[in-house]
Short mmCIF file of C-alpha atoms in Angstrom, two decimals:
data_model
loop_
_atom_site.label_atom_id
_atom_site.label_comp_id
_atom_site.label_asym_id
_atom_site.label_seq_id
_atom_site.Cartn_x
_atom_site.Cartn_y
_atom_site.Cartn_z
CA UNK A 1 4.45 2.44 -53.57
CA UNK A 2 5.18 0.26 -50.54
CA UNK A 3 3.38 0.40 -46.92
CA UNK A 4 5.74 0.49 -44.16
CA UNK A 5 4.77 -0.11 -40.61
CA UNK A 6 6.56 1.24 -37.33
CA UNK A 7 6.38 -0.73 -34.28
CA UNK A 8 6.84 0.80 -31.07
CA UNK A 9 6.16 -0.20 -27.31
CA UNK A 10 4.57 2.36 -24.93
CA UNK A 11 6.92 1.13 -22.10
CA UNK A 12 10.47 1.12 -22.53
CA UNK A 13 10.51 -1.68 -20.03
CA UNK A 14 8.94 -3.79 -22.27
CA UNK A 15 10.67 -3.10 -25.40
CA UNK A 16 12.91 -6.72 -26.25
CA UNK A 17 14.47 -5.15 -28.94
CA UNK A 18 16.19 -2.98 -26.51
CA UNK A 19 19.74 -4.10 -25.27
CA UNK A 20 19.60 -2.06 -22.57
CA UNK A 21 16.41 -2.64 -20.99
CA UNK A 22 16.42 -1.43 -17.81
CA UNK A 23 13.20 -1.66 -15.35
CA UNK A 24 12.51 1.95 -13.75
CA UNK A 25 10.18 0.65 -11.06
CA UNK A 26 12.55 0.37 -8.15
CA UNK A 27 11.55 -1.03 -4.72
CA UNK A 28 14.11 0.79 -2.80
CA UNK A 29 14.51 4.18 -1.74
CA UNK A 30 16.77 6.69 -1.19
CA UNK A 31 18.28 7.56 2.02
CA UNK A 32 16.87 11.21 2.19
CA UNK A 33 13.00 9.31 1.95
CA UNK A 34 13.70 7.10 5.53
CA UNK A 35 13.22 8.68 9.18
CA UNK A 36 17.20 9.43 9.84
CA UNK A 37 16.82 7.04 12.62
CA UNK A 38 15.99 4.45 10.44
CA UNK A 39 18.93 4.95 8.19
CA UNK A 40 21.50 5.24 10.78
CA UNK A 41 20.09 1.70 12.47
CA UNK A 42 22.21 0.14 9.67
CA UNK A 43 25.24 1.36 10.70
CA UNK A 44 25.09 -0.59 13.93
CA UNK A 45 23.03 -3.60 13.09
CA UNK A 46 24.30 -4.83 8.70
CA UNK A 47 25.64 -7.71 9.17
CA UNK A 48 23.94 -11.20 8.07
CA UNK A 49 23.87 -13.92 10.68
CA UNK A 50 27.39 -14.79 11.96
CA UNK A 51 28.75 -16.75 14.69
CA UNK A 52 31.67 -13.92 15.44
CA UNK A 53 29.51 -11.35 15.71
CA UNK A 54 26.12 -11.86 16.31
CA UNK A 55 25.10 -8.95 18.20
CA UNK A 56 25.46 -7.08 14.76
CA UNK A 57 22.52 -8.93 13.12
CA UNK A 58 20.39 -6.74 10.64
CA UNK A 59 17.64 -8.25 12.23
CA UNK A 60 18.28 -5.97 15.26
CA UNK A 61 17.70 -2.55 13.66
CA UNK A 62 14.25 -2.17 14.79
CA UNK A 63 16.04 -2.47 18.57
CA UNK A 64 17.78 0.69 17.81
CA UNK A 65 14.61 2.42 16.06
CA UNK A 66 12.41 1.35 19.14
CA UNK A 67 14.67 1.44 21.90
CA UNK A 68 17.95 3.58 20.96
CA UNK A 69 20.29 0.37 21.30
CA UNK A 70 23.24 0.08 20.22
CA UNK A 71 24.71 -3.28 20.75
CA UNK A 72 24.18 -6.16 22.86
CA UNK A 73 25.38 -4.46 26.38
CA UNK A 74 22.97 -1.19 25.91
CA UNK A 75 19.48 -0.65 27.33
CA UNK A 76 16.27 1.69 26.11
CA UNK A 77 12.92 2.85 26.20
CA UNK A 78 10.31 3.20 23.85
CA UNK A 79 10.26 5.78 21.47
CA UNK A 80 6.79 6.79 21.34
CA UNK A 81 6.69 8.19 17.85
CA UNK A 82 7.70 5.35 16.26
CA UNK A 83 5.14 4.02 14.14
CA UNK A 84 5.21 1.00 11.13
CA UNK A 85 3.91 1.66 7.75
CA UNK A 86 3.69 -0.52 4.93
CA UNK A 87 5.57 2.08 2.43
CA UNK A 88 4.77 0.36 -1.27
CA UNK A 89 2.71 -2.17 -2.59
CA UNK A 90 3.48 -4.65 -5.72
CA UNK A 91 0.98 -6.52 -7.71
CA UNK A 92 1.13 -9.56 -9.51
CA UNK A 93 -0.07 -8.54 -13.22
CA UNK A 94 -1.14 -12.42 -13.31
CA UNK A 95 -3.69 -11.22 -11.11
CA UNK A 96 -5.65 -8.96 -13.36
CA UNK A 97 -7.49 -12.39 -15.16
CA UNK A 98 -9.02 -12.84 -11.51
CA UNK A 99 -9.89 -9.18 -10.69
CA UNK A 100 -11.57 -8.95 -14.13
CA UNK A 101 -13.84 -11.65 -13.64
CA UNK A 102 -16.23 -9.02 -10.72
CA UNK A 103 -15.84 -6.30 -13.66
CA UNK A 104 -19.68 -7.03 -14.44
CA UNK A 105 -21.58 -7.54 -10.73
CA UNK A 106 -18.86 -4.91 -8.51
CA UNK A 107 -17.28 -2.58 -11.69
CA UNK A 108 -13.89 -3.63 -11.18
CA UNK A 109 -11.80 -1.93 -13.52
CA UNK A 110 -11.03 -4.11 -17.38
CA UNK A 111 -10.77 -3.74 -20.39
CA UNK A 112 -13.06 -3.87 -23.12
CA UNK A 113 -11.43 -2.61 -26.55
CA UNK A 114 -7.95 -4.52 -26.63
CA UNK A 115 -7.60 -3.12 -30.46
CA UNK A 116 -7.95 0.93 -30.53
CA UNK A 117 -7.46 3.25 -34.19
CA UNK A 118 -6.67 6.23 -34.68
CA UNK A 119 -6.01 8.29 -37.92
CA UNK A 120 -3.77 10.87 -38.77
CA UNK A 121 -2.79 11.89 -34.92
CA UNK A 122 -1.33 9.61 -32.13
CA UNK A 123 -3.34 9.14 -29.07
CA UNK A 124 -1.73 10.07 -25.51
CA UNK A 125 -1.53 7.74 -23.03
CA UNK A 126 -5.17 8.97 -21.04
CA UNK A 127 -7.08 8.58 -24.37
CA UNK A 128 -5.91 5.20 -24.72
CA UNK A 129 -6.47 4.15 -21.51
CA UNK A 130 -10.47 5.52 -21.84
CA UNK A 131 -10.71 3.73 -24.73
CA UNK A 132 -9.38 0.60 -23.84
CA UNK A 133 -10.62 0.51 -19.92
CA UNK A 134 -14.20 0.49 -18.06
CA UNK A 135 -13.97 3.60 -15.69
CA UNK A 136 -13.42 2.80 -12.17
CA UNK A 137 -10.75 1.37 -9.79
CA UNK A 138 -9.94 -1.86 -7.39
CA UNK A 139 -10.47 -1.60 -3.80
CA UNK A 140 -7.25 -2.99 -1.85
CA UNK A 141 -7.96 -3.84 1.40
CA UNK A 142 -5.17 -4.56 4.34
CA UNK A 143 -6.16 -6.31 7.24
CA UNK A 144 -3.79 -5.98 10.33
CA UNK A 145 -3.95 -8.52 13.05
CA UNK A 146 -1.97 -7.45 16.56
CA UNK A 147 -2.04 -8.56 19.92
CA UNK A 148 -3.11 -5.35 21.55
CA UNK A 149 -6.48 -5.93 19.89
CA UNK A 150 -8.91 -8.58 19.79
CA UNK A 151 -10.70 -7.28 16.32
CA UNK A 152 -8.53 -7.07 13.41
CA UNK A 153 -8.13 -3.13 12.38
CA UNK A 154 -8.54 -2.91 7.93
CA UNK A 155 -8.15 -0.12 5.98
CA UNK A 156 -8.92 0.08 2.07
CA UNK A 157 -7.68 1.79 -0.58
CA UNK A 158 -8.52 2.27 -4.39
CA UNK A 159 -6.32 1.65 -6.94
CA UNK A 160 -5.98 2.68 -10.64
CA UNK A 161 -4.81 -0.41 -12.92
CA UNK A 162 -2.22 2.31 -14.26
CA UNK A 163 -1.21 2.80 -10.80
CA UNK A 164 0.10 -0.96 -10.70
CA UNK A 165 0.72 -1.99 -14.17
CA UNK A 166 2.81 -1.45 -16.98
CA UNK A 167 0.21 -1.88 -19.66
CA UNK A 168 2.97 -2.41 -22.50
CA UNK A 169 0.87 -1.00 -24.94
CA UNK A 170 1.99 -1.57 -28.28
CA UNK A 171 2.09 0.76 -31.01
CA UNK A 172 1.65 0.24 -35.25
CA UNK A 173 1.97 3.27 -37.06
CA UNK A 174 0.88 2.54 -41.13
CA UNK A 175 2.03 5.94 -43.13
CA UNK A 176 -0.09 7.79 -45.15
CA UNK A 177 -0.22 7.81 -48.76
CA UNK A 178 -1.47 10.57 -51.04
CA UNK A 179 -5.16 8.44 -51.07
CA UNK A 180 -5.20 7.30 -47.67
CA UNK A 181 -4.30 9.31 -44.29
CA UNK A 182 -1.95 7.71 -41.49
CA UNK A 183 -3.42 5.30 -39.12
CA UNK A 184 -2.20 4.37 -35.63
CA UNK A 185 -3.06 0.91 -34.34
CA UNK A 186 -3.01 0.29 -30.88
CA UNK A 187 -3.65 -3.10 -28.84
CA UNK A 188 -3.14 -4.05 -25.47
CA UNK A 189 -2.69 -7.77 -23.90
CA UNK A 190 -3.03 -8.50 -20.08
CA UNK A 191 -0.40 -11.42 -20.73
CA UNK A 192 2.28 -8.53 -21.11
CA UNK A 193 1.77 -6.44 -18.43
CA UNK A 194 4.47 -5.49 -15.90
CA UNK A 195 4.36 -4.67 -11.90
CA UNK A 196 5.04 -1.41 -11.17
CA UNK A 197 5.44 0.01 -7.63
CA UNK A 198 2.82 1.77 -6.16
CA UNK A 199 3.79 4.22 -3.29
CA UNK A 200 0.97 4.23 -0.27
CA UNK A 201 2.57 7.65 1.07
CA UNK A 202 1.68 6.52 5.05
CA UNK A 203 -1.69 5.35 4.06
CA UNK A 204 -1.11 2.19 5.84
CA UNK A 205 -0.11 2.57 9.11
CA UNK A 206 -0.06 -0.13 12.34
CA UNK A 207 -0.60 -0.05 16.53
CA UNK A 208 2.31 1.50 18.15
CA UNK A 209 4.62 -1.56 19.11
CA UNK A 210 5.69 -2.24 22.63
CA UNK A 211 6.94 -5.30 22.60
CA UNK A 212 7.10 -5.51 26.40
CA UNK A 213 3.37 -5.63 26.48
CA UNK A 214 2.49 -7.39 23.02
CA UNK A 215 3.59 -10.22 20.60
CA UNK A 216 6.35 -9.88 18.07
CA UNK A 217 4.33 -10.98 15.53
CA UNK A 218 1.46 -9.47 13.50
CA UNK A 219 -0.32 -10.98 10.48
CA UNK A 220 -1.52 -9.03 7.50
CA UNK A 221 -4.22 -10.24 4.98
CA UNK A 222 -4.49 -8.51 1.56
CA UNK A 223 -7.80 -8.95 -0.69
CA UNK A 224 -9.87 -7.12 -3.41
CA UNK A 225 -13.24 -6.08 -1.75
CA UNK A 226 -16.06 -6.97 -3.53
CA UNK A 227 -19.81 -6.18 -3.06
CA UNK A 228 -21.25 -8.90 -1.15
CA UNK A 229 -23.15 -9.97 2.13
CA UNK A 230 -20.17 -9.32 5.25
CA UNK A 231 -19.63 -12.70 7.94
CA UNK A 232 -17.29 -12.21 11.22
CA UNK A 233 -15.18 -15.00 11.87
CA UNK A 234 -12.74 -16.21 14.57
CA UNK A 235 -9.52 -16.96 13.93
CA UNK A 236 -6.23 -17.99 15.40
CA UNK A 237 -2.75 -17.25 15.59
CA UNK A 238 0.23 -18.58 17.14
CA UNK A 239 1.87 -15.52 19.00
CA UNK A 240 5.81 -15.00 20.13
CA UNK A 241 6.70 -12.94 23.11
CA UNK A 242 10.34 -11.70 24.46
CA UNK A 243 11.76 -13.92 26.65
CA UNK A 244 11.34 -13.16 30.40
CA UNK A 245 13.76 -11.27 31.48
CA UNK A 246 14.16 -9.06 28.81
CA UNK A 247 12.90 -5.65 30.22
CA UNK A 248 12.87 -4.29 33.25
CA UNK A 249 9.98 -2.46 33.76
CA UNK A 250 9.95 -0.21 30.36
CA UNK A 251 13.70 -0.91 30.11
CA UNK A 252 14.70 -3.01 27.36
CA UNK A 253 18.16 -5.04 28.31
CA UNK A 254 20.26 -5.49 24.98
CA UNK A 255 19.30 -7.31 21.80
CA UNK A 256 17.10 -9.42 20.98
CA UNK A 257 13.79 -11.41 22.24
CA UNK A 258 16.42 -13.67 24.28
CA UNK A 259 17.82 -13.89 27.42
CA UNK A 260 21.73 -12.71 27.21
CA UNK A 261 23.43 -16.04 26.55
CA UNK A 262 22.56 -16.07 23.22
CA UNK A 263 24.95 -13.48 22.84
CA UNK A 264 27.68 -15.25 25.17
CA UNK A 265 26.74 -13.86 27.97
CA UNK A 266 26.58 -15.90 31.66
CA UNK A 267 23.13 -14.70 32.55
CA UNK A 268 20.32 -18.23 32.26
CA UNK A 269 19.07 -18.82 28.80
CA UNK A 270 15.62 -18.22 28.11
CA UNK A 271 13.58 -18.59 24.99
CA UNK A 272 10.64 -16.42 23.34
CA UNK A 273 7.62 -17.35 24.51
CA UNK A 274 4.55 -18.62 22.31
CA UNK A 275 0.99 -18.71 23.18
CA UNK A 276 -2.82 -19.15 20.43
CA UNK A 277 -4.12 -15.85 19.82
CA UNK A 278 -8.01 -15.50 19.02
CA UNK A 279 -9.06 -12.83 16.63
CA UNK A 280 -12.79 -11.54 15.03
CA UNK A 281 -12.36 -10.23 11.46
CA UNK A 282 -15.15 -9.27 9.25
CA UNK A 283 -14.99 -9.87 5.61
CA UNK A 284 -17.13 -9.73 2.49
CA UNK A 285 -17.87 -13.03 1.41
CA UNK A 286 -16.90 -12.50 -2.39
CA UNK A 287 -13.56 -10.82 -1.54
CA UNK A 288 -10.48 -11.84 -3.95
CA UNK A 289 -7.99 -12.88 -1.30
CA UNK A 290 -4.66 -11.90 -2.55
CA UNK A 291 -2.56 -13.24 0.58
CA UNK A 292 -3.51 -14.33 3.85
CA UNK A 293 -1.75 -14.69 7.53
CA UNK A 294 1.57 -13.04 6.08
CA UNK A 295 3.78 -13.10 9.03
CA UNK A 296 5.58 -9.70 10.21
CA UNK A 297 7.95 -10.12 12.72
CA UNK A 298 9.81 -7.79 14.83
CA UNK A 299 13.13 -8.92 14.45
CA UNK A 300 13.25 -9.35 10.13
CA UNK A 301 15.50 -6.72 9.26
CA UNK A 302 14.15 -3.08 8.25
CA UNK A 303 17.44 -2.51 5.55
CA UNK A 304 18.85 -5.16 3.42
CA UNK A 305 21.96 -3.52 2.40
CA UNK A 306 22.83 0.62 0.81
CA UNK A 307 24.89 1.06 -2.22
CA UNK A 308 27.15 3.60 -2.58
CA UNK A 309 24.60 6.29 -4.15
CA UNK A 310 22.67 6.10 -0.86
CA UNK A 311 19.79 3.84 -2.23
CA UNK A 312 18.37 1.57 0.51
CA UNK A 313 17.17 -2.29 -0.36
CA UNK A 314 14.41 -2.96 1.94
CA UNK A 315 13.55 -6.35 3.15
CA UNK A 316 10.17 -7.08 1.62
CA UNK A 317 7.60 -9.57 2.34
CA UNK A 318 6.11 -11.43 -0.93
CA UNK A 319 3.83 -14.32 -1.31
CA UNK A 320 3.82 -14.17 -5.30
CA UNK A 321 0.64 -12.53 -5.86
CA UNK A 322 2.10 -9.24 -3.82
CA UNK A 323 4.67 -7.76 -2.25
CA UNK A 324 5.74 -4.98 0.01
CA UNK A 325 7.91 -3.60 2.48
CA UNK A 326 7.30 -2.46 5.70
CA UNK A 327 8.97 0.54 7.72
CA UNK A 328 9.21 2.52 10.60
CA UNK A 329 8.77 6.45 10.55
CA UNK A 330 8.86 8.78 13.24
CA UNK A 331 5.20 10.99 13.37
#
């Protein structure tokens, strides 16, 4: 009597000899998950950058979040409970070979039984993951560099490897015979893990953003915080400011960080202006650094687009090793 094995994959994204493989880990979100105010600054600023009709630009939609403007003619105030949060965070799965190697001296999570057995019954996904993974979790840490502060402000978060990977595991079933019971064979291989998205539910939230008083710019830094002796550094940034001009008093005039004849108007032209930042920031000196000075900028869009289902495409920062998005909620 013949042996017959049954090969299955724990993750359906993962599965090759599936046609129809679709990925359920979806970086946007639905319209009913955004601040309403949010949602409805697309319907006055979706438009790509175009000569005929500039004052459209997606990249205005934080104007109308902020400030309540509409087009390039209106004025506004700050909205006080408006506040930036990074809403998900994506991780390289390339990235676990690195995090592995402080399993040992921190207890970062990894694994250490690749091949698991099991006879007769089939193991659930928490039983495999205790057998296959030293307890414990990584420690994400954001650091958040704004003008209205000369210290960078961090916050840190742990992490579950199942929280950010697919783990692919796959599955070999060998039948029983009338001599022998069933056995289950189980492995797992770093090499075929897949991102998934991890939600951070408001966990990560910035300074309130006046742009009258502050930069346009703030830099993030994302690392793995290990268990080491701490330094404080200085560093610098090059900062952008609205144009003169631009407010009056806590009025904001129109669009934009420019002066009105970017968008035709007759008023004088005048630029954003730039000056060197200094910063402290305190850091462990065996941190994994994941990504360093990302750049968040006013003026990068908030929406990318919405499909007809109400599903919103955020624009996302990503420097390969991880990605998010960042957007505004009212508190």
């Amino acid at each position: 009597m013949s042996l017959k094995n049954t090969v299955e994959f724990l993750s359906p994204n993962f599965n090759g000899l599936k046609k129809d493989n679709v990925n359920t880990n979806k970086t946007n979100v639905n319209k009913n998950e955004l601040s309403k105010i949010v949602f409805d600054s697309f319907s006055f600023f979706n438009q790509n950058t175009s000569y005929n009709d500039v004052a459209a630009n997606k990249a205005y939609q934080r104007d109308y979040v902020y400030y309540g403007i509409t087009n390039k003619d209106s004025k506004g105030i700050l909205n006080q409970n408006v506040t930036d949060y990074i809403d998900y965070l994506e991780i390289n799965p390339n990235l676990y070979f690195k995090l592995a190697l402080n399993s040992g001296d921190k207890g970062n999570p990894s694994i250490t039984n690749e091949t698991v057995t099991q006879t007769k019954r089939q193991l659930s996904t928490e039983e495999l993951i205790d057998r296959m993974w030293t307890k414990g979790a990584y420690e994400f840490k954001f650091e958040i560099f704004s003008e209205n502060s000369s210290n960078s402000s961090s916050i840190i978060i742990p992490v579950k490897p199942s929280d950010i990977w697919n783990f692919n595991i796959t599955h070999t079933r060998q039948n029983g015979t009338v001599f022998r019971s069933s056995k289950n064979t189980y492995k797992i291989n770093p090499a075929n893990f897949t991102s998934k998205v991890f939600r951070l539910n408001d966990m990560v939230a910035f300074n309130k953003w006046d742009i009258s008083k502050e930069s346009l710019h703030r830099f993030i830094n994302v690392s793995e915080v290990n268990l080491s002796s701490s330094i404080t550094e200085e560093v610098n940034y090059t900062v952008s400011k609205v144009a003169e001009g631009k407010f009056e008093g806590s009025v904001k005039l129109g669009v934009g960080s420019k002066t009105s004849a970017e968008l035709g108007g007759s008023g004088s032209y005048k630029e954003e202006t730039t000056q060197e930042k200094k910063f402290l920031r305190t850091f462990n000196v065996g941190d994994d650094v994941l990504a360093t000075s990302i750049k968040v900028y006013f003026y990068n869009p908030i929406i990318n687009n919405i499909n007809n289902n109400g599903e919103c495409d955020l624009f996302y920062y990503s420097t390969g090793a991880v990605k998010f998005s960042i957007i505004p909620k009212i508190q």
